[in-house]
């Protein structure tokens, strides 16, 4: 009995240590902890050997309760823009701070004529809340919004694919693709919606990438991704795997970095395909391989993976003349990179390389989520009505 109770206490103490800063957003979690705490306190007279653990538990519960019960008004928080809703240049200038469900953000919602309103909203806001803010900005009357011409919220991708969001859906900001935007329109204008002009017109490539040194670009990528990575709380991984749709407001920082990974993949392919001359394209291909090498050296495996996957895109790999023009040294280097990112034997090569690295490093996050999903779906959470502690 003592051993089992000590194991339960160890789990509870670890949970409180890890999660105490976020408990004020989750009332139900606080109630469970208090119930467990009261049950444990009843056992103190029977189990004197647990005094040290119970004292530590008492201190932690007191800390959590003080935070929750504090009635003093919170300090005025800076509103956080979600970087992918604004121009990429703006995103690079923003300092990264962690997102939480109750945080307020700035976001653009576009109209059918491609004008937009900037609204201030909670990250966890529902579609209904967002439309209310947009309606207020547009000064729609109550009678008008109650009729058939009431606004609906639509996600529009650069490909032209669009979907109507349901009023009860929450946390839509974290679910948008890298080339998707929010549109507010009436039902009769839904069919006429088209992507933003800058997303459907071919524009010249980023001339800066041709001028900048590979070291400079790689170091900027690593610094920017580190700022995103350090905002992620460990429990976001658990919420992402366990809760899926329901965990979105708890996983905003993780989802932003996953989106960023996709963004870098698309950026690599786009910049190469926008090069009109063969020589310029081959030179950029060589530079991108060099950037990937420096990212690996910086232990930024997220950028490294994203660049290699981007170069393995079918649209890039079939540029036969460009690859033939690449120096042999870089061809061999890229083959090594392909071997490192090879998923065979459960990414064995990558895992061996990662095991030899000493922190700080930025891992390839999708693989961590894959491992957690395998653990979650391959083991039952409850066995014979009891919590499967080994899994959790």
CSV table of C-alpha atoms in Angstrom, one decimal:
chain,number,residue,atom,x,y,z
A,1,UNK,CA,0.0,0.0,0.0
A,2,UNK,CA,2.8,2.4,0.9
A,3,UNK,CA,4.6,1.7,-2.4
A,4,UNK,CA,1.4,2.4,-4.5
A,5,UNK,CA,0.6,5.6,-2.6
A,6,UNK,CA,4.2,6.8,-3.0
A,7,UNK,CA,3.9,6.1,-6.8
A,8,UNK,CA,0.6,8.1,-7.0
A,9,UNK,CA,2.2,11.0,-5.0
A,10,UNK,CA,5.2,11.0,-7.3
A,11,UNK,CA,2.9,11.3,-10.4
A,12,UNK,CA,0.9,14.1,-8.8
A,13,UNK,CA,3.9,16.0,-7.6
A,14,UNK,CA,5.4,15.8,-11.1
A,15,UNK,CA,2.2,16.9,-12.7
A,16,UNK,CA,1.9,19.9,-10.3
A,17,UNK,CA,5.5,20.9,-10.9
A,18,UNK,CA,5.1,20.8,-14.6
A,19,UNK,CA,1.6,22.2,-15.0
A,20,UNK,CA,1.2,24.7,-12.1
A,21,UNK,CA,1.6,27.7,-14.3
A,22,UNK,CA,-1.3,26.7,-16.5
A,23,UNK,CA,-3.8,25.3,-14.0
A,24,UNK,CA,-5.6,28.6,-13.6
A,25,UNK,CA,-7.0,28.1,-17.2
A,26,UNK,CA,-8.4,24.6,-16.4
A,27,UNK,CA,-10.8,24.6,-13.4
A,28,UNK,CA,-11.6,20.9,-13.7
A,29,UNK,CA,-7.9,20.0,-13.2
A,30,UNK,CA,-7.8,22.2,-10.1
A,31,UNK,CA,-10.8,20.3,-8.6
A,32,UNK,CA,-9.3,16.9,-9.2
A,33,UNK,CA,-6.1,18.0,-7.5
A,34,UNK,CA,-7.9,19.3,-4.5
A,35,UNK,CA,-9.9,16.1,-4.2
A,36,UNK,CA,-6.7,14.0,-4.4
A,37,UNK,CA,-5.1,16.3,-1.9
A,38,UNK,CA,-7.9,15.9,0.6
A,39,UNK,CA,-7.8,12.1,0.2
A,40,UNK,CA,-4.1,12.1,0.7
A,41,UNK,CA,-4.3,14.3,3.8
A,42,UNK,CA,-6.7,11.7,5.4
A,43,UNK,CA,-3.9,9.1,5.1
A,44,UNK,CA,-1.1,11.1,6.7
A,45,UNK,CA,-1.7,9.5,10.1
A,46,UNK,CA,-1.5,6.0,8.6
A,47,UNK,CA,1.6,6.6,6.5
A,48,UNK,CA,4.3,8.5,8.4
A,49,UNK,CA,6.9,7.6,5.8
A,50,UNK,CA,5.2,9.9,3.3
A,51,UNK,CA,5.6,13.1,5.3
A,52,UNK,CA,8.3,14.6,3.0
A,53,UNK,CA,6.2,14.0,-0.1
A,54,UNK,CA,3.0,15.3,1.6
A,55,UNK,CA,4.8,18.5,2.8
A,56,UNK,CA,6.0,19.2,-0.8
A,57,UNK,CA,2.5,18.5,-2.1
A,58,UNK,CA,1.0,20.9,0.5
A,59,UNK,CA,3.4,23.7,-0.7
A,60,UNK,CA,2.5,23.1,-4.4
A,61,UNK,CA,-1.2,23.0,-3.8
A,62,UNK,CA,-1.0,26.2,-1.8
A,63,UNK,CA,0.9,27.9,-4.6
A,64,UNK,CA,-1.7,26.8,-7.2
A,65,UNK,CA,-4.6,27.9,-5.0
A,66,UNK,CA,-3.0,31.3,-4.3
A,67,UNK,CA,-2.7,31.9,-8.1
A,68,UNK,CA,-6.2,30.8,-8.8
A,69,UNK,CA,-7.8,32.8,-5.9
A,70,UNK,CA,-5.9,36.0,-6.5
A,71,UNK,CA,-8.5,38.6,-7.2
A,72,UNK,CA,-6.1,41.4,-8.0
A,73,UNK,CA,-6.5,42.6,-11.6
A,74,UNK,CA,-3.9,41.1,-13.9
A,75,UNK,CA,-1.3,43.4,-15.5
A,76,UNK,CA,-2.2,44.7,-18.8
A,77,UNK,CA,-1.1,42.2,-21.4
A,78,UNK,CA,0.4,43.0,-24.8
A,79,UNK,CA,-1.8,41.8,-27.6
A,80,UNK,CA,0.0,39.2,-29.7
A,81,UNK,CA,-0.3,39.0,-33.5
A,82,UNK,CA,-0.2,35.5,-34.9
A,83,UNK,CA,2.6,35.9,-37.3
A,84,UNK,CA,1.2,34.0,-40.3
A,85,UNK,CA,-1.8,36.5,-40.6
A,86,UNK,CA,0.6,39.3,-41.4
A,87,UNK,CA,3.3,40.0,-43.9
A,88,UNK,CA,6.4,37.7,-43.5
A,89,UNK,CA,8.6,40.7,-42.9
A,90,UNK,CA,6.5,41.7,-39.9
A,91,UNK,CA,6.8,38.2,-38.5
A,92,UNK,CA,10.5,38.3,-38.4
A,93,UNK,CA,10.5,41.4,-36.3
A,94,UNK,CA,8.2,40.1,-33.6
A,95,UNK,CA,9.6,38.8,-30.3
A,96,UNK,CA,8.2,35.3,-29.6
A,97,UNK,CA,6.2,34.8,-26.5
A,98,UNK,CA,4.2,31.7,-25.6
A,99,UNK,CA,0.5,31.7,-26.5
A,100,UNK,CA,-2.2,30.5,-24.1
A,101,UNK,CA,-5.9,30.1,-24.7
A,102,UNK,CA,-6.9,33.2,-22.8
A,103,UNK,CA,-4.4,35.4,-24.6
A,104,UNK,CA,-5.7,38.1,-26.9
A,105,UNK,CA,-4.3,38.4,-30.4
A,106,UNK,CA,-4.7,40.6,-33.5
A,107,UNK,CA,-6.0,39.0,-36.6
A,108,UNK,CA,-7.0,40.1,-40.1
A,109,UNK,CA,-10.4,39.0,-41.5
A,110,UNK,CA,-10.8,39.7,-45.2
A,111,UNK,CA,-13.9,40.8,-47.1
A,112,UNK,CA,-15.0,39.6,-50.6
A,113,UNK,CA,-13.4,42.7,-52.2
A,114,UNK,CA,-10.1,41.9,-50.4
A,115,UNK,CA,-10.4,44.8,-48.0
A,116,UNK,CA,-9.9,43.6,-44.4
A,117,UNK,CA,-10.7,44.4,-40.8
A,118,UNK,CA,-8.2,43.8,-38.0
A,119,UNK,CA,-9.9,42.4,-34.9
A,120,UNK,CA,-8.7,41.8,-31.4
A,121,UNK,CA,-9.8,38.4,-30.1
A,122,UNK,CA,-9.0,35.6,-27.7
A,123,UNK,CA,-6.9,32.8,-29.1
A,124,UNK,CA,-9.6,30.3,-28.0
A,125,UNK,CA,-12.5,32.4,-29.5
A,126,UNK,CA,-15.3,30.7,-31.3
A,127,UNK,CA,-16.4,31.5,-34.8
A,128,UNK,CA,-19.4,33.2,-33.4
A,129,UNK,CA,-17.2,35.5,-31.3
A,130,UNK,CA,-15.0,36.3,-34.3
A,131,UNK,CA,-18.1,37.2,-36.4
A,132,UNK,CA,-19.4,39.4,-33.6
A,133,UNK,CA,-16.2,41.4,-33.6
A,134,UNK,CA,-16.2,41.7,-37.4
A,135,UNK,CA,-19.8,42.7,-37.4
A,136,UNK,CA,-19.1,45.4,-34.8
A,137,UNK,CA,-16.2,46.7,-36.8
A,138,UNK,CA,-18.4,46.8,-40.0
A,139,UNK,CA,-21.3,48.3,-37.9
A,140,UNK,CA,-23.9,45.8,-39.2
A,141,UNK,CA,-27.2,46.4,-37.6
A,142,UNK,CA,-28.9,43.7,-35.4
A,143,UNK,CA,-31.8,43.4,-37.8
A,144,UNK,CA,-29.4,42.9,-40.7
A,145,UNK,CA,-27.3,40.2,-38.9
A,146,UNK,CA,-30.5,38.3,-38.0
A,147,UNK,CA,-31.6,38.1,-41.6
A,148,UNK,CA,-30.3,35.8,-44.4
A,149,UNK,CA,-27.5,38.2,-45.2
A,150,UNK,CA,-25.8,37.6,-41.9
A,151,UNK,CA,-22.0,37.0,-42.1
A,152,UNK,CA,-20.4,33.6,-42.3
A,153,UNK,CA,-16.7,32.9,-41.6
A,154,UNK,CA,-14.8,31.1,-44.4
A,155,UNK,CA,-11.3,29.7,-44.7
A,156,UNK,CA,-9.8,30.4,-48.2
A,157,UNK,CA,-6.6,28.7,-49.4
A,158,UNK,CA,-4.4,30.2,-52.2
A,159,UNK,CA,-5.6,27.2,-54.4
A,160,UNK,CA,-9.1,28.6,-54.2
A,161,UNK,CA,-10.3,25.8,-51.9
A,162,UNK,CA,-12.8,27.2,-49.3
A,163,UNK,CA,-14.8,25.9,-46.4
A,164,UNK,CA,-17.5,27.5,-44.2
A,165,UNK,CA,-16.7,27.3,-40.5
A,166,UNK,CA,-19.4,26.4,-38.0
A,167,UNK,CA,-20.4,29.0,-35.3
A,168,UNK,CA,-19.4,26.6,-32.5
A,169,UNK,CA,-15.9,25.9,-33.8
A,170,UNK,CA,-13.1,27.3,-31.6
A,171,UNK,CA,-9.4,28.2,-32.0
A,172,UNK,CA,-9.7,28.6,-35.8
A,173,UNK,CA,-6.5,30.7,-35.8
A,174,UNK,CA,-4.4,27.7,-35.1
A,175,UNK,CA,-5.9,25.5,-37.8
A,176,UNK,CA,-5.3,27.7,-40.8
A,177,UNK,CA,-2.8,26.5,-43.5
A,178,UNK,CA,0.3,28.5,-44.4
A,179,UNK,CA,-1.5,30.0,-47.4
A,180,UNK,CA,-5.0,30.3,-45.9
A,181,UNK,CA,-6.9,33.4,-44.7
A,182,UNK,CA,-10.2,34.1,-43.0
A,183,UNK,CA,-12.9,35.7,-45.0
A,184,UNK,CA,-16.2,37.1,-43.7
A,185,UNK,CA,-19.0,37.2,-46.3
A,186,UNK,CA,-22.7,36.6,-46.8
A,187,UNK,CA,-24.0,33.3,-48.1
A,188,UNK,CA,-24.9,34.9,-51.5
A,189,UNK,CA,-21.3,36.1,-52.0
A,190,UNK,CA,-19.7,32.8,-51.0
A,191,UNK,CA,-19.4,31.5,-54.5
A,192,UNK,CA,-17.7,34.7,-55.7
A,193,UNK,CA,-14.8,34.5,-53.2
A,194,UNK,CA,-11.4,34.3,-54.8
A,195,UNK,CA,-7.9,34.2,-53.2
A,196,UNK,CA,-5.9,37.4,-52.5
A,197,UNK,CA,-4.2,38.7,-55.7
A,198,UNK,CA,-0.7,38.3,-54.3
A,199,UNK,CA,-1.4,34.5,-53.9
A,200,UNK,CA,-2.5,33.8,-57.4
A,201,UNK,CA,-0.2,36.0,-59.4
A,202,UNK,CA,3.4,34.9,-60.1
A,203,UNK,CA,5.7,37.4,-58.5
A,204,UNK,CA,9.5,37.6,-58.8
A,205,UNK,CA,11.5,35.6,-56.3
A,206,UNK,CA,13.1,36.9,-53.2
A,207,UNK,CA,16.2,38.7,-54.5
A,208,UNK,CA,17.6,38.9,-51.0
A,209,UNK,CA,18.3,35.1,-50.9
A,210,UNK,CA,20.6,35.4,-53.9
A,211,UNK,CA,22.6,38.2,-52.2
A,212,UNK,CA,22.8,36.9,-48.7
A,213,UNK,CA,25.5,34.4,-47.5
A,214,UNK,CA,24.4,30.9,-46.6
A,215,UNK,CA,25.7,31.3,-43.0
A,216,UNK,CA,23.6,34.4,-42.5
A,217,UNK,CA,20.4,32.8,-43.8
A,218,UNK,CA,21.0,29.6,-41.8
A,219,UNK,CA,21.7,31.5,-38.6
A,220,UNK,CA,18.6,33.6,-39.0
A,221,UNK,CA,16.5,30.4,-39.5
A,222,UNK,CA,17.9,28.8,-36.4
A,223,UNK,CA,17.4,32.0,-34.3
A,224,UNK,CA,13.8,32.4,-35.4
A,225,UNK,CA,12.9,28.8,-34.9
A,226,UNK,CA,14.6,28.7,-31.5
A,227,UNK,CA,12.3,31.6,-30.5
A,228,UNK,CA,9.3,29.6,-31.6
A,229,UNK,CA,10.5,26.3,-30.1
A,230,UNK,CA,11.2,27.8,-26.6
A,231,UNK,CA,7.6,29.0,-26.4
A,232,UNK,CA,6.3,25.4,-26.5
A,233,UNK,CA,5.3,23.8,-23.2
A,234,UNK,CA,6.0,20.1,-22.9
A,235,UNK,CA,2.3,19.4,-22.2
A,236,UNK,CA,1.4,20.8,-25.6
A,237,UNK,CA,2.7,17.6,-27.1
A,238,UNK,CA,0.5,15.5,-24.9
A,239,UNK,CA,-2.6,17.7,-25.5
A,240,UNK,CA,-2.0,17.5,-29.3
A,241,UNK,CA,-1.9,13.7,-29.3
A,242,UNK,CA,-4.6,13.0,-26.7
A,243,UNK,CA,-7.2,15.7,-27.3
A,244,UNK,CA,-6.9,16.4,-31.0
A,245,UNK,CA,-9.6,19.0,-31.8
A,246,UNK,CA,-10.3,19.8,-28.2
A,247,UNK,CA,-6.7,20.5,-27.4
A,248,UNK,CA,-6.2,23.3,-29.9
A,249,UNK,CA,-6.2,26.2,-27.5
A,250,UNK,CA,-3.5,24.4,-25.5
A,251,UNK,CA,-1.3,23.7,-28.5
A,252,UNK,CA,-1.1,27.0,-30.3
A,253,UNK,CA,2.7,27.3,-29.9
A,254,UNK,CA,3.3,23.8,-31.2
A,255,UNK,CA,1.0,24.3,-34.2
A,256,UNK,CA,2.8,27.5,-35.1
A,257,UNK,CA,6.1,25.7,-35.3
A,258,UNK,CA,4.6,22.9,-37.3
A,259,UNK,CA,3.2,25.4,-39.7
A,260,UNK,CA,6.6,27.1,-39.9
A,261,UNK,CA,8.1,23.8,-40.9
A,262,UNK,CA,5.7,23.5,-43.8
A,263,UNK,CA,6.3,27.1,-44.7
A,264,UNK,CA,10.1,26.5,-45.0
A,265,UNK,CA,9.5,23.5,-47.2
A,266,UNK,CA,7.3,25.5,-49.6
A,267,UNK,CA,9.7,28.4,-49.5
A,268,UNK,CA,12.6,26.3,-50.7
A,269,UNK,CA,10.6,24.9,-53.7
A,270,UNK,CA,9.0,28.2,-54.6
A,271,UNK,CA,12.3,30.2,-54.7
A,272,UNK,CA,13.9,27.6,-56.9
A,273,UNK,CA,11.0,27.4,-59.4
A,274,UNK,CA,10.9,31.2,-59.6
A,275,UNK,CA,14.4,31.3,-61.0
A,276,UNK,CA,14.1,31.7,-64.7
A,277,UNK,CA,17.7,31.0,-65.8
A,278,UNK,CA,19.3,27.6,-65.4
A,279,UNK,CA,22.6,29.0,-64.0
A,280,UNK,CA,20.8,31.0,-61.4
A,281,UNK,CA,18.7,28.0,-60.4
A,282,UNK,CA,21.7,25.7,-60.0
A,283,UNK,CA,23.5,28.3,-57.9
A,284,UNK,CA,20.5,28.7,-55.6
A,285,UNK,CA,20.2,24.9,-55.3
A,286,UNK,CA,23.8,24.7,-54.2
A,287,UNK,CA,23.2,27.5,-51.7
A,288,UNK,CA,20.2,25.8,-50.2
A,289,UNK,CA,22.1,22.6,-49.7
A,290,UNK,CA,24.8,24.6,-48.0
A,291,UNK,CA,22.2,26.3,-45.8
A,292,UNK,CA,20.9,22.8,-44.8
A,293,UNK,CA,24.4,21.8,-43.9
A,294,UNK,CA,24.9,24.8,-41.6
A,295,UNK,CA,21.5,24.3,-40.0
A,296,UNK,CA,22.6,20.7,-39.2
A,297,UNK,CA,25.8,22.1,-37.8
A,298,UNK,CA,23.7,24.5,-35.7
A,299,UNK,CA,21.7,21.5,-34.4
A,300,UNK,CA,18.6,23.0,-35.9
A,301,UNK,CA,17.2,19.7,-37.2
A,302,UNK,CA,13.8,21.3,-37.9
A,303,UNK,CA,15.2,23.7,-40.5
A,304,UNK,CA,17.5,20.9,-41.9
A,305,UNK,CA,14.6,18.5,-42.4
A,306,UNK,CA,12.4,21.2,-43.9
A,307,UNK,CA,15.0,22.2,-46.5
A,308,UNK,CA,15.8,18.6,-47.5
A,309,UNK,CA,12.1,17.7,-47.7
A,310,UNK,CA,11.5,20.8,-49.8
A,311,UNK,CA,14.3,19.8,-52.2
A,312,UNK,CA,12.9,16.3,-52.5
A,313,UNK,CA,9.6,17.7,-53.7
A,314,UNK,CA,8.6,16.2,-57.0
A,315,UNK,CA,8.5,19.6,-58.7
A,316,UNK,CA,12.2,20.1,-57.7
A,317,UNK,CA,13.6,16.6,-58.1
A,318,UNK,CA,12.5,16.5,-61.8
A,319,UNK,CA,14.6,19.6,-62.7
A,320,UNK,CA,17.1,17.3,-64.4
A,321,UNK,CA,19.3,19.9,-66.0
A,322,UNK,CA,19.5,21.9,-62.7
A,323,UNK,CA,20.7,18.8,-60.8
A,324,UNK,CA,23.2,17.9,-63.5
A,325,UNK,CA,24.7,21.4,-63.3
A,326,UNK,CA,25.3,20.9,-59.5
A,327,UNK,CA,28.9,20.2,-58.5
A,328,UNK,CA,29.7,16.6,-57.6
A,329,UNK,CA,30.6,17.6,-54.1
A,330,UNK,CA,27.2,19.0,-53.4
A,331,UNK,CA,25.4,16.0,-55.1
A,332,UNK,CA,27.2,13.7,-52.7
A,333,UNK,CA,26.4,15.9,-49.7
A,334,UNK,CA,22.7,15.9,-50.6
A,335,UNK,CA,22.7,12.1,-50.9
A,336,UNK,CA,24.1,12.0,-47.3
A,337,UNK,CA,21.3,14.3,-46.2
A,338,UNK,CA,18.7,12.1,-47.9
A,339,UNK,CA,20.1,9.1,-46.1
A,340,UNK,CA,19.9,11.0,-42.8
A,341,UNK,CA,16.2,11.9,-43.4
A,342,UNK,CA,15.3,8.4,-44.7
A,343,UNK,CA,12.3,7.1,-42.7
A,344,UNK,CA,13.5,3.4,-43.0
A,345,UNK,CA,13.7,1.4,-39.8
A,346,UNK,CA,11.8,4.1,-37.9
A,347,UNK,CA,14.2,6.9,-38.8
A,348,UNK,CA,17.1,4.9,-37.4
A,349,UNK,CA,19.9,7.1,-38.9
A,350,UNK,CA,18.4,10.4,-37.7
A,351,UNK,CA,17.8,9.0,-34.2
A,352,UNK,CA,21.4,7.9,-34.0
A,353,UNK,CA,22.7,11.3,-35.1
A,354,UNK,CA,20.3,13.1,-32.7
A,355,UNK,CA,21.4,10.9,-29.7
A,356,UNK,CA,25.0,12.2,-30.2
A,357,UNK,CA,24.0,15.8,-30.1
A,358,UNK,CA,24.2,17.8,-26.8
A,359,UNK,CA,21.4,20.4,-26.1
A,360,UNK,CA,20.5,23.0,-27.0
A,361,UNK,CA,19.0,21.7,-30.2
A,362,UNK,CA,15.8,21.9,-32.2
A,363,UNK,CA,14.5,18.4,-33.0
A,364,UNK,CA,12.3,17.5,-35.9
A,365,UNK,CA,8.9,17.8,-34.1
A,366,UNK,CA,6.7,15.7,-36.4
A,367,UNK,CA,8.7,12.6,-35.5
A,368,UNK,CA,8.1,13.3,-31.7
A,369,UNK,CA,4.4,13.5,-32.4
A,370,UNK,CA,4.5,10.3,-34.4
A,371,UNK,CA,6.2,8.5,-31.5
A,372,UNK,CA,3.7,9.9,-29.0
A,373,UNK,CA,0.7,8.9,-31.3
A,374,UNK,CA,2.1,5.4,-31.6
A,375,UNK,CA,2.4,5.1,-27.8
A,376,UNK,CA,-1.1,6.5,-27.3
A,377,UNK,CA,-2.9,4.4,-29.9
A,378,UNK,CA,-0.8,1.3,-29.2
A,379,UNK,CA,-1.6,1.1,-25.5
A,380,UNK,CA,-4.9,1.4,-23.6
A,381,UNK,CA,-5.3,4.3,-21.2
A,382,UNK,CA,-7.4,2.1,-18.9
A,383,UNK,CA,-6.7,-1.6,-18.2
A,384,UNK,CA,-9.5,-3.4,-16.2
A,385,UNK,CA,-10.9,0.0,-15.2
A,386,UNK,CA,-7.6,1.2,-13.7
A,387,UNK,CA,-5.3,3.9,-15.1
A,388,UNK,CA,-2.4,2.4,-17.2
A,389,UNK,CA,0.4,4.2,-15.3
A,390,UNK,CA,3.1,2.6,-17.4
A,391,UNK,CA,1.7,4.2,-20.6
A,392,UNK,CA,1.0,7.6,-19.1
